Coordinates of C-alpha atoms in Angstrom, one line a residue:
X28 CA 134.8 -32.9 -52.8
X29 CA 134.2 -31.7 -56.2
X30 CA 133.7 -27.7 -56.2
X31 CA 130.4 -28.0 -57.9
X32 CA 128.9 -29.8 -55.5
X33 CA 129.2 -27.2 -52.3
X34 CA 125.4 -27.4 -51.8
X35 CA 123.6 -30.8 -51.6
X36 CA 122.3 -31.8 -53.9
X37 CA 118.6 -30.5 -53.5
X38 CA 119.9 -27.2 -52.9
X39 CA 121.7 -27.5 -55.7
X40 CA 119.2 -28.8 -58.1
X41 CA 116.7 -26.3 -57.2
X42 CA 118.8 -23.4 -58.1
X43 CA 119.3 -24.6 -61.2
X44 CA 115.6 -25.3 -62.0
X45 CA 115.9 -22.3 -61.4
X46 CA 117.5 -20.4 -63.5
X47 CA 116.3 -22.6 -66.3
X48 CA 113.3 -21.2 -65.7
X49 CA 113.9 -17.5 -65.9
X50 CA 116.3 -18.0 -68.5
X51 CA 113.3 -20.2 -70.9
X52 CA 110.9 -17.2 -70.0
X53 CA 113.5 -14.9 -71.9
X54 CA 113.3 -16.9 -74.7
X55 CA 110.2 -17.9 -74.5
X56 CA 108.8 -14.4 -74.5
X57 CA 111.5 -13.2 -77.9
X58 CA 109.6 -15.7 -79.7
X59 CA 106.7 -13.8 -79.0
X60 CA 108.2 -11.0 -79.5
X61 CA 108.7 -12.6 -83.1
X62 CA 105.3 -14.2 -83.3
X63 CA 106.4 -17.9 -83.0
X64 CA 104.3 -19.8 -83.5
X65 CA 104.1 -22.5 -79.9
X66 CA 106.4 -24.5 -81.5
X67 CA 108.8 -22.3 -81.7
X68 CA 108.5 -21.2 -78.3
X69 CA 109.0 -24.2 -76.6
X70 CA 112.3 -24.4 -79.4
X71 CA 113.6 -20.6 -78.4
X72 CA 112.6 -21.6 -74.6
X73 CA 115.1 -25.3 -74.5
X74 CA 117.4 -23.7 -76.2
X75 CA 118.2 -20.5 -74.3
X76 CA 117.4 -22.4 -70.9
X77 CA 120.2 -25.4 -71.3
X78 CA 122.0 -24.3 -74.3
X79 CA 125.5 -22.9 -72.1
X80 CA 125.1 -26.1 -70.3
X81 CA 125.2 -28.4 -72.5
X82 CA 128.2 -25.8 -74.6
X83 CA 129.5 -27.2 -71.4
X84 CA 129.5 -30.7 -71.0
X85 CA 129.9 -31.4 -74.6
X86 CA 133.3 -29.8 -74.2
X87 CA 134.6 -31.1 -71.2
X88 CA 133.3 -34.5 -72.5
X89 CA 130.2 -34.5 -69.1
X90 CA 128.2 -36.8 -71.0
X91 CA 125.0 -37.1 -71.9
X92 CA 124.7 -34.0 -70.8
X93 CA 123.2 -33.2 -67.7
X94 CA 120.5 -32.1 -70.0
X95 CA 119.4 -34.7 -71.4
X96 CA 119.8 -36.9 -68.3
X97 CA 117.4 -35.4 -65.4
X98 CA 114.1 -34.7 -66.8
X99 CA 113.3 -32.3 -64.2
X100 CA 116.1 -30.2 -66.6
X101 CA 114.3 -30.9 -70.0
X102 CA 110.7 -30.2 -68.8
X103 CA 111.7 -26.7 -67.1
X104 CA 111.8 -25.0 -70.1
X105 CA 108.5 -26.2 -71.8
X106 CA 107.3 -25.4 -68.4
X107 CA 108.5 -21.7 -68.7
X108 CA 106.9 -21.9 -73.0
X109 CA 103.4 -22.6 -72.0
X110 CA 103.4 -20.2 -69.4
X111 CA 104.6 -17.6 -71.7
X112 CA 102.4 -19.0 -74.2
X113 CA 98.8 -18.5 -72.2
X114 CA 100.1 -15.7 -69.8
X115 CA 102.3 -13.7 -71.7
X116 CA 100.5 -9.9 -71.1
X117 CA 101.7 -10.5 -67.8
X118 CA 105.0 -11.7 -67.7
X119 CA 105.7 -8.7 -69.5
X120 CA 104.4 -6.5 -66.9
X121 CA 107.0 -8.4 -64.5
X122 CA 109.3 -8.4 -66.9
X123 CA 111.9 -6.4 -64.0
X124 CA 110.7 -8.7 -62.1
X125 CA 111.7 -11.2 -64.6
X126 CA 115.6 -9.2 -65.4
X127 CA 116.2 -10.2 -61.9
X128 CA 116.1 -13.9 -61.8
X129 CA 117.3 -14.2 -64.4
X130 CA 121.3 -12.1 -63.9
X131 CA 120.7 -14.3 -60.0
X132 CA 120.9 -17.2 -62.7
X133 CA 123.5 -15.6 -64.6
X134 CA 125.6 -15.6 -61.3
X135 CA 124.9 -19.3 -59.7
X136 CA 125.9 -20.7 -63.4
X137 CA 129.6 -18.8 -64.1
X138 CA 130.1 -20.5 -61.0
X139 CA 129.3 -23.4 -61.4
X140 CA 130.1 -23.7 -64.9
X141 CA 133.5 -22.6 -64.1
X142 CA 133.3 -25.5 -61.1
X143 CA 133.0 -28.0 -63.5
X144 CA 134.6 -27.5 -65.9
X145 CA 138.0 -27.0 -63.6
X146 CA 136.7 -30.9 -62.1
X147 CA 136.8 -32.3 -65.1
X148 CA 140.8 -31.5 -65.6
X149 CA 140.7 -27.6 -67.9
X150 CA 142.8 -24.9 -66.8
X151 CA 142.0 -21.9 -64.8
X152 CA 142.3 -19.7 -68.2
X153 CA 139.9 -22.4 -69.9
X154 CA 137.6 -23.4 -67.0
X155 CA 136.7 -19.7 -66.3
X156 CA 135.7 -19.2 -70.5
X157 CA 133.5 -22.2 -69.7
X158 CA 131.4 -20.5 -66.5
X159 CA 130.9 -17.1 -69.2
X160 CA 129.8 -20.0 -72.3
X161 CA 127.1 -21.6 -69.4
X162 CA 126.0 -18.2 -68.4
X163 CA 125.3 -16.6 -71.9
X164 CA 126.1 -19.3 -74.6
X165 CA 122.0 -19.7 -73.7
X166 CA 121.2 -16.4 -74.4
X167 CA 123.6 -16.0 -77.8
X168 CA 121.9 -19.8 -79.1
X169 CA 118.6 -17.9 -78.6
X170 CA 119.8 -14.6 -81.0
X171 CA 120.7 -16.7 -83.7
X172 CA 118.0 -18.5 -83.7
X173 CA 115.5 -15.4 -84.1
X174 CA 117.9 -14.0 -86.5
X175 CA 118.6 -11.3 -84.3
X176 CA 122.7 -9.6 -83.7
X177 CA 123.4 -11.3 -80.1
X178 CA 123.0 -9.2 -77.6
X179 CA 126.3 -9.9 -76.5
X180 CA 127.7 -8.2 -79.0
X181 CA 125.6 -4.7 -79.1
X182 CA 126.7 -1.4 -77.4
X183 CA 123.6 -0.5 -76.7
X184 CA 122.7 -3.1 -73.9
X185 CA 123.4 -2.8 -70.4
X186 CA 126.9 -5.1 -69.7
X187 CA 125.3 -9.0 -69.5
X188 CA 129.0 -10.8 -70.2
X189 CA 131.3 -9.0 -67.7
X190 CA 129.3 -9.5 -65.1
X191 CA 129.8 -13.0 -65.6
X192 CA 133.6 -13.4 -66.3
X193 CA 133.9 -11.0 -63.2
X194 CA 131.9 -14.5 -61.4
X195 CA 134.1 -16.4 -62.9
X196 CA 137.5 -14.9 -62.8
X197 CA 136.7 -14.8 -59.3
X198 CA 136.2 -18.3 -58.4
X199 CA 139.4 -19.0 -60.9
X200 CA 140.8 -17.0 -58.6
X201 CA 140.2 -18.9 -55.4
X202 CA 140.4 -22.0 -56.2
X203 CA 144.4 -20.7 -58.0
X204 CA 144.8 -19.2 -54.1
X205 CA 143.1 -22.5 -52.4
X206 CA 140.2 -20.5 -50.9
X207 CA 137.5 -21.7 -53.3
X208 CA 134.7 -22.7 -50.7
X209 CA 130.8 -22.1 -50.1
X210 CA 131.1 -18.6 -48.6
X211 CA 133.4 -17.5 -51.5
X212 CA 131.5 -19.3 -54.0
X213 CA 129.0 -17.7 -52.5
X214 CA 130.0 -13.9 -52.7
X215 CA 131.1 -14.9 -56.2
X216 CA 127.7 -15.2 -57.3
X217 CA 126.1 -11.9 -55.1
X218 CA 128.9 -10.2 -56.8
X219 CA 128.4 -11.5 -60.8
X220 CA 124.8 -10.4 -59.8
X221 CA 124.9 -7.1 -58.3
X222 CA 126.9 -5.6 -61.0
X223 CA 123.8 -7.0 -63.6
X224 CA 121.3 -5.5 -61.2
X225 CA 123.7 -2.4 -61.4
X226 CA 124.5 -2.5 -64.9
X227 CA 120.8 -2.6 -65.8
X228 CA 119.4 0.4 -63.4
X229 CA 122.6 2.3 -64.1
X230 CA 122.6 1.2 -68.1
X231 CA 126.4 0.7 -67.6
X232 CA 128.0 0.0 -71.5
X233 CA 131.0 -2.2 -72.7
X234 CA 132.9 1.6 -74.6
X235 CA 133.0 0.5 -78.4
X236 CA 136.6 1.4 -80.4
X237 CA 138.9 3.6 -79.6
X238 CA 138.2 6.7 -82.5
X239 CA 135.6 5.2 -84.1
X240 CA 135.5 6.4 -87.9
X241 CA 132.5 2.9 -89.1
X242 CA 129.8 4.8 -91.4
X243 CA 127.5 1.3 -90.2
X244 CA 124.3 3.3 -89.3
X245 CA 123.7 2.8 -85.5
X246 CA 120.0 0.7 -84.6

């Protein structure tokens, strides 16, 4: 049994599509804020939703990537982009709800990305790194295309990568000690999800350099 197929194919596909949809919403909303046209909105939605998985699949040799072999994965971000194009004022008002689903997608993808990488023969450390890339890679590509400093690298953003790192680390530790089951993998998803929610609620941020003496103006 492959680790990334604990759930039935239909359940796994549904979870993936939900995660892709909410990631696409965040990309499309940024495009609206940057005053992009409809094509730009669609591109940012696609990149945000599928970028992390594409990076993982290309690195591990799972080609063609799932984003191009499953029409649902490709079409879902376009539907999200269409929704934001017409209803972005309303979507903005439910941003808190979108953030919650985004946190859920983060938790899910850091776990499934890690297990899929391990199934393709990578070591534990490399698998955890690709789990992180699956969860946050799309957001980094989104920010780069939008000419923004990636949120992942900004000190004034609530913790995002750290919850994904924790989730991926839990998975590889479970693999190492032969304890990865649907229950433990689900617990890793929930842990990353809850950590992200707590980071948003209490504005947890990573520390900057010790005794920092930077002359760069803080934005």
